[in-house]
PDB file of C-alpha atoms in Angstrom:
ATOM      1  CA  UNK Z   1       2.987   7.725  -2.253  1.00 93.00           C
ATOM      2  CA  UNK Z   2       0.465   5.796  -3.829  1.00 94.00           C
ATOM      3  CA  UNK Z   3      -3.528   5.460  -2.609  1.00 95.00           C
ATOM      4  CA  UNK Z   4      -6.374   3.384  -3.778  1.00 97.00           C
ATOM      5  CA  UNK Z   5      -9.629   3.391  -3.007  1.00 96.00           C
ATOM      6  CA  UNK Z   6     -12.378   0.546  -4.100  1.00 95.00           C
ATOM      7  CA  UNK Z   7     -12.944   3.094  -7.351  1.00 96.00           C
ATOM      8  CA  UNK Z   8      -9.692   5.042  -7.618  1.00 96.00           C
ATOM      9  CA  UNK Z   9      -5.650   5.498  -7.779  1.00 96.00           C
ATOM     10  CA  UNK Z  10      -3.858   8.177  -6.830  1.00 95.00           C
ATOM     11  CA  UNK Z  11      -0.074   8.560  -7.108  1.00 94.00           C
ATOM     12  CA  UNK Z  12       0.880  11.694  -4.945  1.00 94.00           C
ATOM     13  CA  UNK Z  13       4.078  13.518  -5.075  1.00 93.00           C
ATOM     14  CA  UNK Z  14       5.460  13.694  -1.739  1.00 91.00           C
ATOM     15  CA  UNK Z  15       8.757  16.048  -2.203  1.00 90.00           C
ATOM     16  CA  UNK Z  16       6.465  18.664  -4.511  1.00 91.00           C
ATOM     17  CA  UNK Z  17       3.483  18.541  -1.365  1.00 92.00           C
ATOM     18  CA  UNK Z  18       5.822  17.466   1.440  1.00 89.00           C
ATOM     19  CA  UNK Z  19       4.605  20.317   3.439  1.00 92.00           C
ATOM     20  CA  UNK Z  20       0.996  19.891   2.911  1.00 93.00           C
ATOM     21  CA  UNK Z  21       0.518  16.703   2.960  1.00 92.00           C
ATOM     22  CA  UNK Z  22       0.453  15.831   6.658  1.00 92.00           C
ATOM     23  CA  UNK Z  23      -2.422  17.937   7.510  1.00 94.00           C
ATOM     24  CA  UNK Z  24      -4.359  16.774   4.057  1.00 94.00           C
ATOM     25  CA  UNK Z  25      -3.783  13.015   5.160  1.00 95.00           C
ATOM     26  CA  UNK Z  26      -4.527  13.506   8.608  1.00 95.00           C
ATOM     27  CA  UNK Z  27      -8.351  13.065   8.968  1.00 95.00           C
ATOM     28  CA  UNK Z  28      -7.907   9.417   7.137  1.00 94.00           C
ATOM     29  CA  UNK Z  29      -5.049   8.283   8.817  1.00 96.00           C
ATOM     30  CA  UNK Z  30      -6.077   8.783  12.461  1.00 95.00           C
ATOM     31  CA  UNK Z  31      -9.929   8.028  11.629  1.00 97.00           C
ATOM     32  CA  UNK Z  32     -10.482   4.984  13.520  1.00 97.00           C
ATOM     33  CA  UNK Z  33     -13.516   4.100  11.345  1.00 97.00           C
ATOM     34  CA  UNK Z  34     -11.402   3.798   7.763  1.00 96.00           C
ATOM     35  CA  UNK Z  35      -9.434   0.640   7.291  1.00 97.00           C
ATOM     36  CA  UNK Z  36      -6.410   1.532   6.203  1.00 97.00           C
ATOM     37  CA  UNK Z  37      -4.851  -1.376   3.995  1.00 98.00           C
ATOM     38  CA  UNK Z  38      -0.754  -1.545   3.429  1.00 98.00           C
ATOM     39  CA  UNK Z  39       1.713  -4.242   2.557  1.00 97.00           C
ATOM     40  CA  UNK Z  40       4.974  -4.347   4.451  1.00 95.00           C
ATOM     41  CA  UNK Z  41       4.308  -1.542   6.418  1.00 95.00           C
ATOM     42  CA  UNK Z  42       6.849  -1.297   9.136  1.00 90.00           C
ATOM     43  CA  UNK Z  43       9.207   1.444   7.124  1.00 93.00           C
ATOM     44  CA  UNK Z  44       6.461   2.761   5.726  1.00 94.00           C
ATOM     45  CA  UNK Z  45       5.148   3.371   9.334  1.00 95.00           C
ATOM     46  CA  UNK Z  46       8.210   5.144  10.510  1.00 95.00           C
ATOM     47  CA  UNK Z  47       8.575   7.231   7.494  1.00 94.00           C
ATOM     48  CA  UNK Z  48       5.065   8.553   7.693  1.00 95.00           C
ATOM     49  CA  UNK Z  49       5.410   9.429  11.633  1.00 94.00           C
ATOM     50  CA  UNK Z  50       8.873  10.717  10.903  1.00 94.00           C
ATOM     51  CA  UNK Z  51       8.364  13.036   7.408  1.00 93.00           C
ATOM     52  CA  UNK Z  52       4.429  13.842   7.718  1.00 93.00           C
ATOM     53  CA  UNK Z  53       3.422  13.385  11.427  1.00 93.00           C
ATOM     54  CA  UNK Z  54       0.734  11.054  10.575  1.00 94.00           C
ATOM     55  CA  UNK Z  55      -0.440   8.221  12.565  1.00 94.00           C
ATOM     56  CA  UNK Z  56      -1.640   4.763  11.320  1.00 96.00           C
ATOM     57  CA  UNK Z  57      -4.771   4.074  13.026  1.00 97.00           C
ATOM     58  CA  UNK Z  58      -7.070   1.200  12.076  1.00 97.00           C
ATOM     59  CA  UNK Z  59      -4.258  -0.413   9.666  1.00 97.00           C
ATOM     60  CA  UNK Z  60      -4.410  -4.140   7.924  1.00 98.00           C
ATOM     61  CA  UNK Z  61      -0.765  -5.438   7.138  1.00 98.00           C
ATOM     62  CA  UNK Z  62      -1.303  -8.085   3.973  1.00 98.00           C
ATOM     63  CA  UNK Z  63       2.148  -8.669   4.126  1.00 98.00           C
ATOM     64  CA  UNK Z  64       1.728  -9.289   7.859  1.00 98.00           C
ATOM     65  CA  UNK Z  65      -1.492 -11.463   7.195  1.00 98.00           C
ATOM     66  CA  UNK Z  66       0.343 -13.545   4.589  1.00 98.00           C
ATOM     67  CA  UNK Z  67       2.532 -14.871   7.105  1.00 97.00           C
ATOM     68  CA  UNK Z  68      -0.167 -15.558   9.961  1.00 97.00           C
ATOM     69  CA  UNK Z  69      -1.660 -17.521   7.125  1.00 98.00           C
ATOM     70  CA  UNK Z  70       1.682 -19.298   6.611  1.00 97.00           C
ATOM     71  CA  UNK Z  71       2.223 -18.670   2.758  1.00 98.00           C
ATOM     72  CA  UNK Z  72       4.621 -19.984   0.995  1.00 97.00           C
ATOM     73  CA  UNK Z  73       5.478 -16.187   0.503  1.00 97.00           C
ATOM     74  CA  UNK Z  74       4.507 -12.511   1.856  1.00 97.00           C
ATOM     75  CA  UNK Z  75       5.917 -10.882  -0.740  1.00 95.00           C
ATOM     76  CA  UNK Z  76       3.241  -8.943  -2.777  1.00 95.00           C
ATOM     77  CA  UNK Z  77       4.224 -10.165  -5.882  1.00 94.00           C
ATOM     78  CA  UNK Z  78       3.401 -13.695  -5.193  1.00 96.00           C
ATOM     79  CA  UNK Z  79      -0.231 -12.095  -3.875  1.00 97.00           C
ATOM     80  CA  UNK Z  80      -1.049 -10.641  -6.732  1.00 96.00           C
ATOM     81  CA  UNK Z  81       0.053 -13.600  -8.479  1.00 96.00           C
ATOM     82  CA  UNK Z  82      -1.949 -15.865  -6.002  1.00 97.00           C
ATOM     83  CA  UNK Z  83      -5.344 -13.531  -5.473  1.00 97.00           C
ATOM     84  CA  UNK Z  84      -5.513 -11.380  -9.038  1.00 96.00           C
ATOM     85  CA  UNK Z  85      -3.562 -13.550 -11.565  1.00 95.00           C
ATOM     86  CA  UNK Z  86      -1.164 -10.441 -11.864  1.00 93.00           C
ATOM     87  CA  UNK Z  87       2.856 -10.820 -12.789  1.00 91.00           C
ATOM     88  CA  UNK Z  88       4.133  -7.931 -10.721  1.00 87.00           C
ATOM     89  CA  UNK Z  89       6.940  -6.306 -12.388  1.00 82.00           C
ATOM     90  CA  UNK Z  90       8.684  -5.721  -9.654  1.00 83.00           C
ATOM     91  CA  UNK Z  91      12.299  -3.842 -11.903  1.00 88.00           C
ATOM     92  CA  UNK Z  92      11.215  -0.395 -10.449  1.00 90.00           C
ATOM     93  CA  UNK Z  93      11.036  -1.193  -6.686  1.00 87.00           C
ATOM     94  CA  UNK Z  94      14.107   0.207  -6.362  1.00 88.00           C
ATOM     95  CA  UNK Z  95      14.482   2.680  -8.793  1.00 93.00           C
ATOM     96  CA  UNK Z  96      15.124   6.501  -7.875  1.00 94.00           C
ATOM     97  CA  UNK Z  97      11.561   7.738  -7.183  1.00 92.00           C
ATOM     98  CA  UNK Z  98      13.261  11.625  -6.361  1.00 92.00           C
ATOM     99  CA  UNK Z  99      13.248  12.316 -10.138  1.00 94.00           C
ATOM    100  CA  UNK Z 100      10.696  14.499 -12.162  1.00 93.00           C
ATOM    101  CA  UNK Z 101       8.757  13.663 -13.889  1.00 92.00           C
ATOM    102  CA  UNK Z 102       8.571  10.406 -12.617  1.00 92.00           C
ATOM    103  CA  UNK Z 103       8.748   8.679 -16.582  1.00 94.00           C
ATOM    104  CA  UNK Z 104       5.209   7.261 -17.593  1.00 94.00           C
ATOM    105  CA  UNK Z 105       6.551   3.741 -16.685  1.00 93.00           C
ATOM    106  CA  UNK Z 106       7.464   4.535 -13.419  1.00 93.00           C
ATOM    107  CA  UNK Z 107       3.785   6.215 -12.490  1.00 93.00           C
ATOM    108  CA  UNK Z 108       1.807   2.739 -13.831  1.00 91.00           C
ATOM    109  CA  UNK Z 109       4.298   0.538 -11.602  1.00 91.00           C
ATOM    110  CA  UNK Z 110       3.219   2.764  -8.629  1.00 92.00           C
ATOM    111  CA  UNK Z 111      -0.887   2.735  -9.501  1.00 92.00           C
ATOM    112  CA  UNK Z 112      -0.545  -0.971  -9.723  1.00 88.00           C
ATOM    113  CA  UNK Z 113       1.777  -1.190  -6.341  1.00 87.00           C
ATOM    114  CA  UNK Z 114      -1.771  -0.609  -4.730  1.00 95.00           C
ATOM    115  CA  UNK Z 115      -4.460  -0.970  -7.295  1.00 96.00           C
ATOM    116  CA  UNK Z 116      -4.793  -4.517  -5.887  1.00 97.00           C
ATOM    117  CA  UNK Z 117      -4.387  -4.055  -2.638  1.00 97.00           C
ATOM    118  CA  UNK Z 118      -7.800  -4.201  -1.412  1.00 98.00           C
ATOM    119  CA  UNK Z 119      -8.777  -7.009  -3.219  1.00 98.00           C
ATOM    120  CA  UNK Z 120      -6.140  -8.827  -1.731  1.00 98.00           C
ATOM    121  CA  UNK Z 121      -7.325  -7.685   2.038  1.00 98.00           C
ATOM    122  CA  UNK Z 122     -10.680  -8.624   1.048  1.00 98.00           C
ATOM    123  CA  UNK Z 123      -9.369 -12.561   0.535  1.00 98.00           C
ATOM    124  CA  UNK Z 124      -7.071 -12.552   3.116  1.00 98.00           C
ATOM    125  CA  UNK Z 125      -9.626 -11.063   6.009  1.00 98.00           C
ATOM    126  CA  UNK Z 126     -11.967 -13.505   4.751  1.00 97.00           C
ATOM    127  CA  UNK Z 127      -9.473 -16.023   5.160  1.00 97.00           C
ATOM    128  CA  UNK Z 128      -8.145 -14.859   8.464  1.00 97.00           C
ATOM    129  CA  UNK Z 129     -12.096 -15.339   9.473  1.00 96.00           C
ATOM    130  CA  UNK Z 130     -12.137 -18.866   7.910  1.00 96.00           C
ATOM    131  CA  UNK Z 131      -9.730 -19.633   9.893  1.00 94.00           C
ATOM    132  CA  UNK Z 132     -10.950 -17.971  13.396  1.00 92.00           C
ATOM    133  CA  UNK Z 133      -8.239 -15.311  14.114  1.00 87.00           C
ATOM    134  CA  UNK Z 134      -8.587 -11.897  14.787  1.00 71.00           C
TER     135      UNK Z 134
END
């Protein structure tokens, strides 16, 4: 699982802390008053209810927000292309994240999976606003 704040990443091993991880997440994912910023989150939603008993509260969807704002793509490649000027390299997004160590390569293409992320919100909400939805 990976987690970035406006000053930080964090990639967090979810077998090795499976068990403790629900209750550590907890008072961020159900606190109303933290935005909580994912792309293509409708698996991811599932999977967190399902595995960790958390619940999403207060979430942005860029993915989701791409499309309201009819882009020629959702796909968070093409915004991080669009928004940062980043080439995602996208040749781990299916690799088998159950190994360890996760190889050095494998831990930066996570950290960048959301090191962006909030930047992009950022010009998407202010688009969404520009544009007078909701």
């Amino acid at each position: 699982m990976q987690i970035s704040t406006r000053t930080r990443d964090f990639v967090v091993d979810t077998i090795k802390l499976r068990e403790k991880l629900g209750a550590a997440l907890l008072p961020i994912f159900d606190n109303p008053d933290k935005i909580k910023v994912l792309h293509g989150a409708d698996s991811d939603i599932q999977w967190l209810q399902r595995d960790f008993g958390l619940y999403v509260v207060n979430m942005f969807d860029t993915g989701q927000a791409a499309r309201v704002l009819a882009y020629k793509s959702a796909g968070l490649a093409h915004l991080l292309q669009h928004h940062c000027g980043v080439l995602a390299d996208k040749k781990y997004q299916l690799a088998d994240w159950r190994i360890r160590p996760l190889p050095t390569e494998m831990l930066k293409y996570a950290r960048e999976d959301t090191h962006y992320l909030l930047y992009v919100y950022d010009c998407l909400r202010k688009e969404l606003i520009e544009e007078g939805i909701k």
